[in-house]
Short mmCIF file of C-alpha atoms in Angstrom, two decimals:
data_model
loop_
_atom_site.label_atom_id
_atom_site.label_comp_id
_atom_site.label_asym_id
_atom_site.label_seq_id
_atom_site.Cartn_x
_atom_site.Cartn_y
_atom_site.Cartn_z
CA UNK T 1 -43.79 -45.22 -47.02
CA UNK T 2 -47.27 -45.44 -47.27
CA UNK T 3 -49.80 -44.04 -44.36
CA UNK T 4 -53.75 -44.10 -44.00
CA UNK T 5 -55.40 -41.36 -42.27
CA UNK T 6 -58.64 -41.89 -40.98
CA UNK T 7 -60.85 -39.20 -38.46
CA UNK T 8 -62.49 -38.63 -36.32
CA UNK T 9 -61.33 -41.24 -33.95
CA UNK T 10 -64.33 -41.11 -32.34
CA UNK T 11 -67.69 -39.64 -32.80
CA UNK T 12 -71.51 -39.63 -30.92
CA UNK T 13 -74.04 -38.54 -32.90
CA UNK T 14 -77.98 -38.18 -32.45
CA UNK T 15 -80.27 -40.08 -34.28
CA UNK T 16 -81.50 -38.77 -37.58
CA UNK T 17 -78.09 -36.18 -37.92
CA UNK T 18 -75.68 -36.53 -40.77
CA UNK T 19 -72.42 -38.50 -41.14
CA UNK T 20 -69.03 -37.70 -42.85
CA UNK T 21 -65.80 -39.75 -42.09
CA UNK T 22 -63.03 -39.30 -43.91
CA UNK T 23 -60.27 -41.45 -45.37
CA UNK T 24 -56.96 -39.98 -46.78
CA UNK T 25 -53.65 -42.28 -47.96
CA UNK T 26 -50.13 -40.94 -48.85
CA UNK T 27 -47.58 -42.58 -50.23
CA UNK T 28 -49.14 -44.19 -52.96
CA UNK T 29 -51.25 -43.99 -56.58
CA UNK T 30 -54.38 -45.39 -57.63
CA UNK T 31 -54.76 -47.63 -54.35
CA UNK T 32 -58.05 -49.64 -53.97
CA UNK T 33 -60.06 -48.65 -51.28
CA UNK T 34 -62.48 -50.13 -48.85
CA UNK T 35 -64.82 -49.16 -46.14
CA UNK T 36 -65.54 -51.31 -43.23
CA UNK T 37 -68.07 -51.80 -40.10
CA UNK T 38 -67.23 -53.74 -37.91
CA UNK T 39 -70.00 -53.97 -34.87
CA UNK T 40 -68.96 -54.97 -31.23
CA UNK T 41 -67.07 -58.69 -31.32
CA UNK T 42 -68.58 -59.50 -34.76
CA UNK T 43 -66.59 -59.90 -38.06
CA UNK T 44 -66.21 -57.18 -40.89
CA UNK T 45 -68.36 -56.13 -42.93
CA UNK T 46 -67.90 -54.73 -46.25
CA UNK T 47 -69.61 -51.62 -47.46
CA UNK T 48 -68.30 -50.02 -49.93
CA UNK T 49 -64.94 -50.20 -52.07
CA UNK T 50 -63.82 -47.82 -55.03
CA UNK T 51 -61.15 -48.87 -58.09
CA UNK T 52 -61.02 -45.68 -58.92
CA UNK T 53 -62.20 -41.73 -58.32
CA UNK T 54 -65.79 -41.71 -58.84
CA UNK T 55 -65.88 -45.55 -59.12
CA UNK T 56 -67.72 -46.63 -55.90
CA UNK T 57 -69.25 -50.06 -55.68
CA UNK T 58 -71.78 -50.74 -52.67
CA UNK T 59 -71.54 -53.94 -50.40
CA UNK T 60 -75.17 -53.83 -48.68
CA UNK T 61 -78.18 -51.61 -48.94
CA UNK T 62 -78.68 -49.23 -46.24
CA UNK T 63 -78.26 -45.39 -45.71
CA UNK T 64 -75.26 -45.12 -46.38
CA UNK T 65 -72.92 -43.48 -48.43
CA UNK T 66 -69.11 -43.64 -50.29
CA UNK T 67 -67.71 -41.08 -52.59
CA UNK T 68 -64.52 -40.77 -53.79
CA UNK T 69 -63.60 -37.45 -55.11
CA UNK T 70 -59.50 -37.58 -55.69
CA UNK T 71 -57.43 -40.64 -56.00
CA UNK T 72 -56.13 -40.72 -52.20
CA UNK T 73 -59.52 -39.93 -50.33
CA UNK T 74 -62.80 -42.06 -49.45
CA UNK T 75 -65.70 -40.76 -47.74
CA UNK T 76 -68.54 -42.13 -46.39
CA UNK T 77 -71.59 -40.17 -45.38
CA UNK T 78 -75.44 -40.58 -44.17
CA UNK T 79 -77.87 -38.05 -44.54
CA UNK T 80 -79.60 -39.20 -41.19
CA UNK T 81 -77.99 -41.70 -38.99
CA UNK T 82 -79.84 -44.15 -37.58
CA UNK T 83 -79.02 -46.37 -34.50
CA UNK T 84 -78.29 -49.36 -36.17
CA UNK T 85 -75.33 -47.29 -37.71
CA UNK T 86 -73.57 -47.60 -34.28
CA UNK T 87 -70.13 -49.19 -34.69
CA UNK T 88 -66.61 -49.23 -35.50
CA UNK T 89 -65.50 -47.91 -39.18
CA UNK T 90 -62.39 -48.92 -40.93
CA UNK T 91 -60.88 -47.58 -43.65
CA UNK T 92 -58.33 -49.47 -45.89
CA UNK T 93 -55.73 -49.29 -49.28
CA UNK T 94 -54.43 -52.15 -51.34
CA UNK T 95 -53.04 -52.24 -54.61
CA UNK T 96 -53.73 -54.16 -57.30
CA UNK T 97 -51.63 -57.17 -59.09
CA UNK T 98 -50.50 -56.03 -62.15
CA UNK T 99 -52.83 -57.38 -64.67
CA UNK T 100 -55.57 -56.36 -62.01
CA UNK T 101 -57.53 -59.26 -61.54
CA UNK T 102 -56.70 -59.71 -58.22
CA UNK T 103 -55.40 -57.47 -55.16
CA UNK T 104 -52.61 -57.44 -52.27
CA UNK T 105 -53.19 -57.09 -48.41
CA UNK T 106 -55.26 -54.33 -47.82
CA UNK T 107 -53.57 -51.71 -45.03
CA UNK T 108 -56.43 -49.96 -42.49
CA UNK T 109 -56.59 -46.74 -41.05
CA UNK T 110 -57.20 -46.74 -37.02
CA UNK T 111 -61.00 -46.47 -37.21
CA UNK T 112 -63.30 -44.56 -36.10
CA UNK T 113 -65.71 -45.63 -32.67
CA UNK T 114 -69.58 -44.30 -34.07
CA UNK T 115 -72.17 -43.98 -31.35
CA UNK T 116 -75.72 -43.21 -32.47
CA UNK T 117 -77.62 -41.82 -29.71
CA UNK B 1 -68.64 -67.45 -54.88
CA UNK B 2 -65.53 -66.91 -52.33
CA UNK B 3 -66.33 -67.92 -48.88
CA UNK B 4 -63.72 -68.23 -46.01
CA UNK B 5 -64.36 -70.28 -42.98
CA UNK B 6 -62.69 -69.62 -39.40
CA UNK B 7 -64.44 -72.38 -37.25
CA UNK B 8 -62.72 -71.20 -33.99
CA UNK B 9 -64.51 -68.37 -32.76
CA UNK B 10 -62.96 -68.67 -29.45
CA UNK B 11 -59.69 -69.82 -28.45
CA UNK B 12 -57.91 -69.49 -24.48
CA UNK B 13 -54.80 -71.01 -24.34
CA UNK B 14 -52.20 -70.56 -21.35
CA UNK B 15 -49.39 -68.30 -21.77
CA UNK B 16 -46.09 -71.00 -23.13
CA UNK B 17 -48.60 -73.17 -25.24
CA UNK B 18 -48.55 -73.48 -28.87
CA UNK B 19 -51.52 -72.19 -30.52
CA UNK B 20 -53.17 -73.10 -33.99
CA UNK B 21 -55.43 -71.16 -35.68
CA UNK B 22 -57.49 -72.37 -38.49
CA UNK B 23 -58.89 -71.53 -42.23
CA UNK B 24 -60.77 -73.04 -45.05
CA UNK B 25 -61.38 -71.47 -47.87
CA UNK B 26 -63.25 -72.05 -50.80
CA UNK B 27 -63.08 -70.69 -54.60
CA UNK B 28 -63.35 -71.80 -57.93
CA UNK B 29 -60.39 -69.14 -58.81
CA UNK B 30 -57.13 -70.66 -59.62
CA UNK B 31 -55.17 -67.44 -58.76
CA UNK B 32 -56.05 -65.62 -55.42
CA UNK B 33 -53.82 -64.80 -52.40
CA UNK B 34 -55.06 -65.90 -48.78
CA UNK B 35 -54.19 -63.39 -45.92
CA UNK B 36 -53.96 -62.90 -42.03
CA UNK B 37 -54.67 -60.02 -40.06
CA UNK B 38 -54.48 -59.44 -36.32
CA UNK B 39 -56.52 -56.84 -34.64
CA UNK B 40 -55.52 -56.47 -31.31
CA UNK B 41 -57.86 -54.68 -28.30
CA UNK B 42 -57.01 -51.25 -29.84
CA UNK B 43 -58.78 -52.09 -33.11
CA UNK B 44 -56.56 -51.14 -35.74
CA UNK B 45 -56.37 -54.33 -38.21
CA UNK B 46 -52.41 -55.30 -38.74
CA UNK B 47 -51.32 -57.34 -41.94
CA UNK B 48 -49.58 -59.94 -41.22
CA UNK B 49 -48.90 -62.65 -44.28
CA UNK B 50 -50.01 -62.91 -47.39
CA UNK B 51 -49.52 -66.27 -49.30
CA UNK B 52 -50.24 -66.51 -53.27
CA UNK B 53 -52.73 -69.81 -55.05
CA UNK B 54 -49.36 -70.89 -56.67
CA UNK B 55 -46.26 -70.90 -53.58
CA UNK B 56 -47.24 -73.97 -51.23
CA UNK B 57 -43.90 -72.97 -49.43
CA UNK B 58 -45.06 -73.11 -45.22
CA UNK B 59 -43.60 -69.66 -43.53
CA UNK B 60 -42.00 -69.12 -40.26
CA UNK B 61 -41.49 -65.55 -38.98
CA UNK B 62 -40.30 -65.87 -35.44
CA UNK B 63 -43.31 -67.54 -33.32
CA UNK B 64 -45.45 -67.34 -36.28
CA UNK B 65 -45.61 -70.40 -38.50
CA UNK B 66 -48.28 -70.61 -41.60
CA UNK B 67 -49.60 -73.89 -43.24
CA UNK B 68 -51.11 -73.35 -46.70
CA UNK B 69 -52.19 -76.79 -47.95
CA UNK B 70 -54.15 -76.20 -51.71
CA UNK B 71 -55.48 -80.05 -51.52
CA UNK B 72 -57.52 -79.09 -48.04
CA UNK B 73 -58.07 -75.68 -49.26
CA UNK B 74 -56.65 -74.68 -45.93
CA UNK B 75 -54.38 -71.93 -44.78
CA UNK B 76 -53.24 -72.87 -41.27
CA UNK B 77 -51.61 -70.61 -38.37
CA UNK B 78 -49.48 -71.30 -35.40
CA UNK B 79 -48.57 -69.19 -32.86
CA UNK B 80 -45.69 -70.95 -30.89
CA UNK B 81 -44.68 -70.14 -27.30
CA UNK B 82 -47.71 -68.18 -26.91
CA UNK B 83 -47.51 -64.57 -24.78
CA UNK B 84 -50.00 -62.25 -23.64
CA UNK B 85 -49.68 -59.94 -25.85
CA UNK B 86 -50.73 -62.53 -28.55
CA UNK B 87 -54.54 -61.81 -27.90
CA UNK B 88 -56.53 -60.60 -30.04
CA UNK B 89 -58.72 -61.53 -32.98
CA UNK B 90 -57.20 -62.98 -36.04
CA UNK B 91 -58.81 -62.81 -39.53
CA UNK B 92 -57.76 -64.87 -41.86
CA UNK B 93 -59.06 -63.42 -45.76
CA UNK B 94 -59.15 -64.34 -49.49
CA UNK B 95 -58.59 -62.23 -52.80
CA UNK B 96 -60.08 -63.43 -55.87
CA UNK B 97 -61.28 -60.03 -57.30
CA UNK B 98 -58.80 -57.20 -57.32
CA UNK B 99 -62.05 -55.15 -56.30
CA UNK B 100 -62.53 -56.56 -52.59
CA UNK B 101 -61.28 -59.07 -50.24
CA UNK B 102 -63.50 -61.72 -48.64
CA UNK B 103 -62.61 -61.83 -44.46
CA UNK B 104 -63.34 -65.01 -42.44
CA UNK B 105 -65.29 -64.18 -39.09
CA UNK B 106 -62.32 -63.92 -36.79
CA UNK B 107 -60.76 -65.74 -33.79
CA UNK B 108 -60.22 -64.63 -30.47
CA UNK B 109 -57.49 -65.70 -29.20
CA UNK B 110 -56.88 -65.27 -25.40
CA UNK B 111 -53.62 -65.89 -23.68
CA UNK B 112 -53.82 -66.14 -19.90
CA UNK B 113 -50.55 -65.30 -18.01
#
């Protein structure tokens, strides 16, 4: 079966200090993936998502991040953090239809709770 | 463009009472799948149906009942009998684009004992 790791699970961070969460998923090949904020009782928002290793397409401008270095791990990083990157991150996996023009659910990791200080 | 619509934001509903949930989406796609997730206090999103553009079949799973209706681009949910442990805030999504997913703004559902 299939599993999405995501850490930390929680993280505070000073302004202006760097970022890297990671993303791993087992269990499966050439998954799409997706990164996620989500801030306090708003909707998700979409920041980055990769089709494949070093394929990373960006969502929103901003200081952010993605990078996908082998087929089953995402990371996002900042170089400084600023407080506006306060919020809850997911991480998710879905696989494509075959013929790849659309995708299935998408599966998320347990998130990780930012707070820039 | 895809957009998804969840006009509830809020919904508080006495534990017992039948619930409805609802989506609208829009595209210009012929094939795309429609989804719902619940994320529940702890924050970890949990797939619950997916539906493809071309099955109009309605699903029951247990409490959970799903309308998908093409001709009002709508993909209903019903939460029967509700409990407490129903709350939480339910996203309903579109796929058009095997590259990302496009997520409604959520409702919160609360379920009073």
């Amino acid at each position: 079966s299939q599993t999405i790791h995501q850490w930390p699970a929680t993280l505070v961070q000073p302004v202006g200090s760097p970022l890297s969460l990671e993303c791993t998923v087992e269990g499966t090949s050439n998954p799409n993936l997706y990164w996620y904020r989500q801030a306090a009782g708003r909707g998700l928002q979409l920041l980055f998502y990769s089709v494949g290793i070093g394929q990373i397409s960006s969502e929103v401008p901003q200081n952010l991040s993605a990078s996908r270095p082998q087929d089953r791990q995402f990371i996002l990083s900042s170089k400084k953090l600023l407080l506006s990157d306060s919020g809850f991150y997911l991480c998710a996996w879905s696989q494509v239809v075959r013929g790849g023009r659309v995708s299935y659910e998408q599966y998320f990791g347990p998130g990780t709770r930012l707070t820039v200080t | 463009a895809q957009k998804v619509t969840q006009a509830q934001t809020e919904i508080s509903v006495v534990e017992k009472e039948d619930v409805t949930l609802d989506c609208v989406y829009e595209t210009r796609d012929t094939t795309y799948y429609l989804f719902w997730y619940k994320q529940p206090p702890s924050g970890e999103l949990v797939f619950l149906i997916r539906r493809n553009s071309f099955d109009e079949q309605n699903e029951i799973s247990g409490r959970y009942s799903w309308n998908f209706q093409k001709s009002t681009s709508s993909f209903n949910f019903t939460i029967t009998a509700s409990q407490v442990v129903d709350s939480a805030v339910y996203f309903c999504a579109l796929n058009t684009n095997a590259g990302k997913s496009t997520f409604g703004d959520g409702t919160t559902l609360t379920v009073k004992p």
